[in-house]
PDB file of C-alpha atoms and ligand atoms in Angstrom:
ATOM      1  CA  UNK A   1      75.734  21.793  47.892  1.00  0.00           C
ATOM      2  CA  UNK A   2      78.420  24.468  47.012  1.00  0.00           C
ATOM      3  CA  UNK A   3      78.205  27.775  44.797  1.00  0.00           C
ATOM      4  CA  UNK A   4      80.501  29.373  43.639  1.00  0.00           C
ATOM      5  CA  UNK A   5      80.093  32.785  42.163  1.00  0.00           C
ATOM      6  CA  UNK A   6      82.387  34.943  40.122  1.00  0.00           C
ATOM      7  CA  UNK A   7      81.657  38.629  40.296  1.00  0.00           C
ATOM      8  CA  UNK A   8      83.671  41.825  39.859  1.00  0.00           C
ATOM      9  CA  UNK A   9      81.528  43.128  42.863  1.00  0.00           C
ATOM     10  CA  UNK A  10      81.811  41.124  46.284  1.00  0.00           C
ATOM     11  CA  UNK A  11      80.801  43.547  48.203  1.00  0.00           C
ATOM     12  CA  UNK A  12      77.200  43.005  46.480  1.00  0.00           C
ATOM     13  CA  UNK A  13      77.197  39.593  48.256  1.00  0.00           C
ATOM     14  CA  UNK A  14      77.957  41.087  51.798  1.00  0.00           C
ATOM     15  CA  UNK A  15      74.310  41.466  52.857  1.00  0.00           C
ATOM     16  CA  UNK A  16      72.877  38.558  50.828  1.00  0.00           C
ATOM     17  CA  UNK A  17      74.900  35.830  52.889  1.00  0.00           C
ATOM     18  CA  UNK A  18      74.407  37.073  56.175  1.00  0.00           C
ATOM     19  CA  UNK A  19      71.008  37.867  56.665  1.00  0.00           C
ATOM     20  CA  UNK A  20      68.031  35.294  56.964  1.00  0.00           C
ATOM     21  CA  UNK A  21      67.390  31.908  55.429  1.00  0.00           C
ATOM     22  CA  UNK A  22      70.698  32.193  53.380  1.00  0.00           C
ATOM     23  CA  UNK A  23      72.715  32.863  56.453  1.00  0.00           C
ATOM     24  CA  UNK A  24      70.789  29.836  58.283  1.00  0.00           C
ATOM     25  CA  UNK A  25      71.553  27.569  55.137  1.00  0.00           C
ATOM     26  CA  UNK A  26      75.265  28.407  55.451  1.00  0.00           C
ATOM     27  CA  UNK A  27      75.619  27.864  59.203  1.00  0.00           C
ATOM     28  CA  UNK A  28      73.744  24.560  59.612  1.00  0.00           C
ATOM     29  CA  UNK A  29      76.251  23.379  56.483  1.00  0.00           C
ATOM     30  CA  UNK A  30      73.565  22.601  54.086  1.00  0.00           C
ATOM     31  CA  UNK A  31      74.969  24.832  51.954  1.00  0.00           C
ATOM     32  CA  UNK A  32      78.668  26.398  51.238  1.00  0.00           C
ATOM     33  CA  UNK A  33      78.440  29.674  49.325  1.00  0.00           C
ATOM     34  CA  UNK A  34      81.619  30.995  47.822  1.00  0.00           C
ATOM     35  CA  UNK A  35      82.093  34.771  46.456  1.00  0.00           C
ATOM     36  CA  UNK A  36      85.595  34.761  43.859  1.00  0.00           C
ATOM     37  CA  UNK A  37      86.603  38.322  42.852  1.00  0.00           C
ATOM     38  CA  UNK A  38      87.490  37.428  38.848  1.00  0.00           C
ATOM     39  CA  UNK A  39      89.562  40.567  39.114  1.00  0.00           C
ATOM     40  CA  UNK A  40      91.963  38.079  41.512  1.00  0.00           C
ATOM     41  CA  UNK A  41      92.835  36.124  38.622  1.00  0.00           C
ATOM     42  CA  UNK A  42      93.666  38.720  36.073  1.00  0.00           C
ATOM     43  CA  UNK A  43      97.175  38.235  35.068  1.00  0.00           C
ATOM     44  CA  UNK A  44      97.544  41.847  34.057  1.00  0.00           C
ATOM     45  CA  UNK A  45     100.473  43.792  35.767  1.00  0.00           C
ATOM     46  CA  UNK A  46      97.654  46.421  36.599  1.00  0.00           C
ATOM     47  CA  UNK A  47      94.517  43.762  37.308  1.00  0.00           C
ATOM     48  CA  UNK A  48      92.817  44.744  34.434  1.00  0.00           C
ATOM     49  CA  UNK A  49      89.304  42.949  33.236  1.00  0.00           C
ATOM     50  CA  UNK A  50      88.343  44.456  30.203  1.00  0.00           C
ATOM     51  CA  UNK A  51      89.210  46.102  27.473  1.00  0.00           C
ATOM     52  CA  UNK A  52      87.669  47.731  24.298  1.00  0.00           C
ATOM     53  CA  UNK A  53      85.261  46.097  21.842  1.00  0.00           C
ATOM     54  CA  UNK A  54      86.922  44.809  18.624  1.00  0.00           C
ATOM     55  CA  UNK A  55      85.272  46.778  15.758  1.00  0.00           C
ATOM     56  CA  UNK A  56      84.399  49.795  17.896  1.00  0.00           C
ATOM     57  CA  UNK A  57      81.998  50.702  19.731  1.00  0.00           C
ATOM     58  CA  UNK A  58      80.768  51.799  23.367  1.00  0.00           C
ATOM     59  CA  UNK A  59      81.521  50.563  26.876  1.00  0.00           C
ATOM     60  CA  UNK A  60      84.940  47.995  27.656  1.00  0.00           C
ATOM     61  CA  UNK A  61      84.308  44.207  27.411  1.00  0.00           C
ATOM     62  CA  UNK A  62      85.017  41.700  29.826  1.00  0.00           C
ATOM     63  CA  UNK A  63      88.041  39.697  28.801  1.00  0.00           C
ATOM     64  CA  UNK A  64      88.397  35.654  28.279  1.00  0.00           C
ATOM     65  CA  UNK A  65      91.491  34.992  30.368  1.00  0.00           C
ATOM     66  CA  UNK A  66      90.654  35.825  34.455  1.00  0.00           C
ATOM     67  CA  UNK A  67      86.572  34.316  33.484  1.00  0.00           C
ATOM     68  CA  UNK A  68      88.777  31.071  31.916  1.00  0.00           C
ATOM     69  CA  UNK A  69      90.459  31.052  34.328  1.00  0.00           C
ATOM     70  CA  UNK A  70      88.831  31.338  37.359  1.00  0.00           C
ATOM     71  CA  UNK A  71      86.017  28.373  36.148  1.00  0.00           C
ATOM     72  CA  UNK A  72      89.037  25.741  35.281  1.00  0.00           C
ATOM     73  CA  UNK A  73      90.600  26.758  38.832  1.00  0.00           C
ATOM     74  CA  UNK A  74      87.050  25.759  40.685  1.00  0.00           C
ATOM     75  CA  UNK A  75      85.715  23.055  38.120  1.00  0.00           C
ATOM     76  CA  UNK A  76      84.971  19.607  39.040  1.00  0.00           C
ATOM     77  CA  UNK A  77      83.339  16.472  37.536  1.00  0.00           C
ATOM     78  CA  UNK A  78      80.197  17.616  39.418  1.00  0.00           C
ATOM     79  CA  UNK A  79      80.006  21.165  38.688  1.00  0.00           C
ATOM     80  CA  UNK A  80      77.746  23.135  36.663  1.00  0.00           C
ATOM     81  CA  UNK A  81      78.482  26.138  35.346  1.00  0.00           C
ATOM     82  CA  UNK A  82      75.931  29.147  34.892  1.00  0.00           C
ATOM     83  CA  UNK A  83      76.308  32.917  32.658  1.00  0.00           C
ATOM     84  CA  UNK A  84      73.830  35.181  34.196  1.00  0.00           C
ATOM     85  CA  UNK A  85      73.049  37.188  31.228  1.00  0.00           C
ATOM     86  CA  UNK A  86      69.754  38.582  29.605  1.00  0.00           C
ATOM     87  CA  UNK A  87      70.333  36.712  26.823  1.00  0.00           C
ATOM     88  CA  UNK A  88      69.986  33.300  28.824  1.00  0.00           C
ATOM     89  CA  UNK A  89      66.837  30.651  29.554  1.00  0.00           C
ATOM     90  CA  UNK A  90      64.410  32.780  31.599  1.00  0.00           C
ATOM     91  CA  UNK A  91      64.785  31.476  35.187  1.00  0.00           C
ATOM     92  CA  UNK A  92      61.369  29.170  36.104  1.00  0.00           C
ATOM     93  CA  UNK A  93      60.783  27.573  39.496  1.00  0.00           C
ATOM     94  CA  UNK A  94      61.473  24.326  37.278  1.00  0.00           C
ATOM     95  CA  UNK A  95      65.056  24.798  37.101  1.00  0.00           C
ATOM     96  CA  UNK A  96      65.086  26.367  40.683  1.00  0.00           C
ATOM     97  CA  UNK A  97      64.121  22.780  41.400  1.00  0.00           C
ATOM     98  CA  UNK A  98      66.364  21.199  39.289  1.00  0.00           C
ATOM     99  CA  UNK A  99      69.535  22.872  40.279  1.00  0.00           C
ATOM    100  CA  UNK A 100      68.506  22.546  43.798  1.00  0.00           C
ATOM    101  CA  UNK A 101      69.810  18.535  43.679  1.00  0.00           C
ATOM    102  CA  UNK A 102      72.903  19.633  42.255  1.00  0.00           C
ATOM    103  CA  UNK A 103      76.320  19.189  44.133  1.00  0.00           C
ATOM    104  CA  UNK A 104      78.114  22.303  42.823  1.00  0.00           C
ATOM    105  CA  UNK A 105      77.182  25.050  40.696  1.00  0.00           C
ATOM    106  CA  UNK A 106      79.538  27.786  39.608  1.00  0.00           C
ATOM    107  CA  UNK A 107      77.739  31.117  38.778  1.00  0.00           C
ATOM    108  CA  UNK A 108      79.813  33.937  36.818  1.00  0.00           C
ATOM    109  CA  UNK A 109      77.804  37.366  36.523  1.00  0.00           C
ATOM    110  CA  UNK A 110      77.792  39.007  33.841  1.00  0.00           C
ATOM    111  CA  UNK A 111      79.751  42.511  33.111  1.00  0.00           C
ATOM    112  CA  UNK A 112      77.395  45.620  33.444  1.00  0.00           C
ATOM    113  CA  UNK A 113      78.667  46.359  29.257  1.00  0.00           C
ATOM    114  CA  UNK A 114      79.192  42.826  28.211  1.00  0.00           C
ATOM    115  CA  UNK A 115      81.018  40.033  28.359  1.00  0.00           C
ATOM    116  CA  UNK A 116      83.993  38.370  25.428  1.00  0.00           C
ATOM    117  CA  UNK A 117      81.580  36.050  23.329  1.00  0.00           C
ATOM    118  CA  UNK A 118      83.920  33.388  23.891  1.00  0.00           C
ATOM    119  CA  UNK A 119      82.928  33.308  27.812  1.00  0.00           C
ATOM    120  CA  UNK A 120      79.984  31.775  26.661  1.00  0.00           C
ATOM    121  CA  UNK A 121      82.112  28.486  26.065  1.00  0.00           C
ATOM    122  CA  UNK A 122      82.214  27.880  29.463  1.00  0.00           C
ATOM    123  CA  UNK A 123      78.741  27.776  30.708  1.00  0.00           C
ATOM    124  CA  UNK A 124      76.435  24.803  30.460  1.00  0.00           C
ATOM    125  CA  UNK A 125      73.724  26.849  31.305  1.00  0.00           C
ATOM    126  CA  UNK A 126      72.639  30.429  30.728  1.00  0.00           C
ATOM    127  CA  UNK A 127      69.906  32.301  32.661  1.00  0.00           C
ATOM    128  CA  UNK A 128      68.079  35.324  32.789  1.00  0.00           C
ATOM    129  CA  UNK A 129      65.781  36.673  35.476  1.00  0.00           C
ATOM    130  CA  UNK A 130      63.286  38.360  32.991  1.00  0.00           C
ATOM    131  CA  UNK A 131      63.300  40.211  30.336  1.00  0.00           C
ATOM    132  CA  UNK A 132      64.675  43.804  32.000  1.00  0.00           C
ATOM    133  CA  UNK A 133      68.520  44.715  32.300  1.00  0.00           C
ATOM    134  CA  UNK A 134      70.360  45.180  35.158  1.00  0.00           C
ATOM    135  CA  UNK A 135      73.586  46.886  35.685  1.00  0.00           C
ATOM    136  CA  UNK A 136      75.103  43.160  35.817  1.00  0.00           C
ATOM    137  CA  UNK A 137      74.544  39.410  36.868  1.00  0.00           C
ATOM    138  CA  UNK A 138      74.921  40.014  40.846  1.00  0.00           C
ATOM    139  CA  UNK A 139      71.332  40.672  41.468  1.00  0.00           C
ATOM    140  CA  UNK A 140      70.550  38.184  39.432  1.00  0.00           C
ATOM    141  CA  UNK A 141      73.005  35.471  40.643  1.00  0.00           C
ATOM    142  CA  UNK A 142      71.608  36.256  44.339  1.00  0.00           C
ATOM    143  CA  UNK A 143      67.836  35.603  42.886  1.00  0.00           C
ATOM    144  CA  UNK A 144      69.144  32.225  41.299  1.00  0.00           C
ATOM    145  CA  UNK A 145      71.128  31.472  44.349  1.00  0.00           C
ATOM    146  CA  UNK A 146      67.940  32.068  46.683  1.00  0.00           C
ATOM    147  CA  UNK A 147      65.356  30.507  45.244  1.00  0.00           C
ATOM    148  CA  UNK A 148      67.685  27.275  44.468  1.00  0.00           C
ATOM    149  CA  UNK A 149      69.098  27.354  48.591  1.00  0.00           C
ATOM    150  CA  UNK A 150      65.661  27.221  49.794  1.00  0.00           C
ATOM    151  CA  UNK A 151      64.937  24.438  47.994  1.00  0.00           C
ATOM    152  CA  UNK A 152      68.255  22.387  49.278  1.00  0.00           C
ATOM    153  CA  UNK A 153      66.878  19.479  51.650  1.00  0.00           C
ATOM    154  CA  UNK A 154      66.735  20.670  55.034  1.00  0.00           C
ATOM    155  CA  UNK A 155      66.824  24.904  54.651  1.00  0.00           C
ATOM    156  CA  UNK A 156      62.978  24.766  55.134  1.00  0.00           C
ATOM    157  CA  UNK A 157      60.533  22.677  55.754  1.00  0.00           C
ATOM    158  CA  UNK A 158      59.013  20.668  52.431  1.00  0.00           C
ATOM    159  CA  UNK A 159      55.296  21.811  53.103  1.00  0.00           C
ATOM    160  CA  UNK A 160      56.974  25.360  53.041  1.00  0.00           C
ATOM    161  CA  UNK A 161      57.565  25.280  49.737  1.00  0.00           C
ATOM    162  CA  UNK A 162      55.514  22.419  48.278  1.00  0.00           C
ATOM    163  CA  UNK A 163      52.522  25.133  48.436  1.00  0.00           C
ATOM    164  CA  UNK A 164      54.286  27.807  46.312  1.00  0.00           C
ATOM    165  CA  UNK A 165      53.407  29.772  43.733  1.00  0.00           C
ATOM    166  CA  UNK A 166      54.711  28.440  40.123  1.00  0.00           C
ATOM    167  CA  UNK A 167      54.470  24.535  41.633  1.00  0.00           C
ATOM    168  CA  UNK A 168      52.763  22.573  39.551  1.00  0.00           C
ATOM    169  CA  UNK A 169      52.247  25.765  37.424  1.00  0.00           C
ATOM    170  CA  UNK A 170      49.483  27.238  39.600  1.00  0.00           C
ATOM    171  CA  UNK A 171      49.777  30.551  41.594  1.00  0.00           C
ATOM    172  CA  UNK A 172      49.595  30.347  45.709  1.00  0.00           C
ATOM    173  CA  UNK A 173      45.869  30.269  47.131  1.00  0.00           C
ATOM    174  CA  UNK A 174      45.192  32.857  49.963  1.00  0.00           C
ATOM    175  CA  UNK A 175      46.110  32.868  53.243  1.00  0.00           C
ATOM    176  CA  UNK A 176      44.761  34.589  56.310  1.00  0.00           C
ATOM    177  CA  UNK A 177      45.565  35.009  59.951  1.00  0.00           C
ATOM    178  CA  UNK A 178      43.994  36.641  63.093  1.00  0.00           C
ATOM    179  CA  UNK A 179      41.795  38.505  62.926  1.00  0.00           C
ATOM    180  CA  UNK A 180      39.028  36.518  61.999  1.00  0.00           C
ATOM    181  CA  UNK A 181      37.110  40.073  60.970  1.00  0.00           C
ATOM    182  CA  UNK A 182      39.840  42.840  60.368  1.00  0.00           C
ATOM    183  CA  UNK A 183      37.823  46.426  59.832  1.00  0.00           C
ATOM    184  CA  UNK A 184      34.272  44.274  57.756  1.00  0.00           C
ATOM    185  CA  UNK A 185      36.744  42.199  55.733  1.00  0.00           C
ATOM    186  CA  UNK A 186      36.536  38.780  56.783  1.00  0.00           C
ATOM    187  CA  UNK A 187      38.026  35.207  56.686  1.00  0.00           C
ATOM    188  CA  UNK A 188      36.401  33.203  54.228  1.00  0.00           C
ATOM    189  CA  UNK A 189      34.207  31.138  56.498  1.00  0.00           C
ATOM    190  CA  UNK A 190      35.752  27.741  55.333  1.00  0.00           C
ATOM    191  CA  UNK A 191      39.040  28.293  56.850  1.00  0.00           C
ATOM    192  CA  UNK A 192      37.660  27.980  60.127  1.00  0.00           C
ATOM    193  CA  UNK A 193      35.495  25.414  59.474  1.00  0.00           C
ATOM    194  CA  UNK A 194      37.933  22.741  60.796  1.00  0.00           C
ATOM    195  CA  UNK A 195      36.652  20.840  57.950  1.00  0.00           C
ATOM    196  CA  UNK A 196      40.115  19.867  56.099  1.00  0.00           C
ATOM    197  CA  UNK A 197      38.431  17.926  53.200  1.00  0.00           C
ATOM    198  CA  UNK A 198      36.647  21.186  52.296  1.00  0.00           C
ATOM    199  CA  UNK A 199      39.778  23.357  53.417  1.00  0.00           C
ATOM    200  CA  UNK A 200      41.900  21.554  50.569  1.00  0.00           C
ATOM    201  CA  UNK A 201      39.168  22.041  48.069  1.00  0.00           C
ATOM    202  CA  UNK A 202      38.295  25.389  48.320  1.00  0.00           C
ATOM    203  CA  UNK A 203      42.495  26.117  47.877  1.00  0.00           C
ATOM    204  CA  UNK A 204      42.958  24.649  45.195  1.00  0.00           C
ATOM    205  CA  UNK A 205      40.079  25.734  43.585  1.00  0.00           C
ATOM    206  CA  UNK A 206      41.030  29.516  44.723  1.00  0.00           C
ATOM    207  CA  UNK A 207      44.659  28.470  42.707  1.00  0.00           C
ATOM    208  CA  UNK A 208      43.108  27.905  39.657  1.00  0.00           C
ATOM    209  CA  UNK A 209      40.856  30.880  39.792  1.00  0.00           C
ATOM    210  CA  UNK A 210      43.932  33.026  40.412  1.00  0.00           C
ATOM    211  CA  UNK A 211      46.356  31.828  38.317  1.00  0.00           C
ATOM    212  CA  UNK A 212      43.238  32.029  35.349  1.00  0.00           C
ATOM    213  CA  UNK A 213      42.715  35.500  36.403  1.00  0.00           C
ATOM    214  CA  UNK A 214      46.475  36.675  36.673  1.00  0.00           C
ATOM    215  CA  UNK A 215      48.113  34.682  34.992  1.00  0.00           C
ATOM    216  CA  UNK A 216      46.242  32.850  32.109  1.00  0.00           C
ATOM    217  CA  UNK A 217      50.053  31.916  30.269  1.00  0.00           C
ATOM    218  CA  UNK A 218      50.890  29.625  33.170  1.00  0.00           C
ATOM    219  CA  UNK A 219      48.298  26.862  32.648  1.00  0.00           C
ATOM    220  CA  UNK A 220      49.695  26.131  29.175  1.00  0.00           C
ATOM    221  CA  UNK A 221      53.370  26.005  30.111  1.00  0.00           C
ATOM    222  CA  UNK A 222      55.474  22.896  30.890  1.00  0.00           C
TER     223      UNK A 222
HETATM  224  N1  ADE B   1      72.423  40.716  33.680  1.00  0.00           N
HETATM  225  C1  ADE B   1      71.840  41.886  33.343  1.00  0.00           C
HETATM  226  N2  ADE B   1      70.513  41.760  33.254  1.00  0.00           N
HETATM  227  C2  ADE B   1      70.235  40.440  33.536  1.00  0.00           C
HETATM  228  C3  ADE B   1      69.035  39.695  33.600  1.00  0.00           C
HETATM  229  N3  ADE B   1      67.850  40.232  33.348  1.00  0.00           N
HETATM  230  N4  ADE B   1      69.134  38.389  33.929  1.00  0.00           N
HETATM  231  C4  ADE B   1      70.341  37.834  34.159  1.00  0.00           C
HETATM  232  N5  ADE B   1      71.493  38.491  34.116  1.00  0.00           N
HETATM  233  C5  ADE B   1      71.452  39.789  33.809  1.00  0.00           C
END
């Protein structure tokens, strides 16, 4: 798979594709990660992005042209673009899934005081990460663009991540290590029965009980 993401930040990415599973991703090739500068392909003498709100108001807008075209430079047959914006689909595990068996995806991040409407054209797809605002789309881009890489075939092992939270809409069971007694509070004598049969039961009935507890709205989602 490759992403591409357009920011007016790169420097947010530094740390993100170097460090841990990411970084591991990229090296063993399952992934090729991408970080475009929209600022490059301003065709303003002075590089500029934005520009003031038709109609007044606060804060400089992000223009059409470098967004426009920056996507048509990168865009294939087999991309798919994304807008990381507030306004956009809230981000599931579902579509973490989905866009995990894509071959390309182009992510542009949204402008800290917002973005020409007619950007909006070019995405297929937008997504937010919840309903909060950040200071732009980088943060979120890199939360899209990890939970989608660790998903990729190959970046960890499938019983990693076939146990996770939000799969088929339940929350994660507990886990334990050693100690087997850590300071009176102990392992739940089950887990070392040996006893798999019993093992599997008791987590999944310890996922329902959770996800009724904390979070009730799960259960009736699709
Ligand atoms: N840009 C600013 N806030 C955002 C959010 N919550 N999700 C996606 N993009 C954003």
């Amino acid at each position: 798979m490759k992403i591409d993401i357009l920011t007016l930040f790169p420097h947010m990415f530094d740390n993100f594709l170097t460090e841990s599973i990411i970084s591991r991703a990229i090296d063993k090739k399952l992934v090729t990660i991408n970080v475009y500068n929209i600022r490059d392909y301003s065709t303003d003498p002075h590089k500029r992005v934005d520009d003031y709100p038709f109609g007044g108001g606060s804060g400089m807008v992000l223009m059409p042209q470098p967004v426009f075209d920056a996507v048509n430079d990168l865009k294939t047959s087999d991309s798919l673009v994304i807008l990381m914006t507030p306004q956009g689909e809230l981000f599931k595990q579902k579509k973490a899934y989905e866009l995990s068996l894509k071959k390309h995806l182009i992510i542009i991040c949204g402008h800290y005081e917002g973005f020409d409407e007619r950007i909006r054209t070019l995405a297929d797809l937008e997504l937010s990460i919840g309903d909060y605002i950040l200071t732009g789309g980088e943060l979120a881009s890199q939360v899209v663009t990890d939970s989608v890489v660790r998903l990729i075939d190959g970046v960890i092992t499938k019983d990693s991540h076939l146990n996770d939270s939000f799969n088929n809409n339940l929350l994660d069971y507990p886990v334990y290590t050693r100690p087997s007694d850590y300071q009176g509070m102990k392992v739940p004598e089950v887990l070392l029965s040996g006893h798999h049969k019993n093992i599997e039961k008791w987590r999944k009935e310890q996922s329902i009980k959770r996800t009724k507890e904390r979070r009730p709205d799960l259960l009736g989602d699709d």
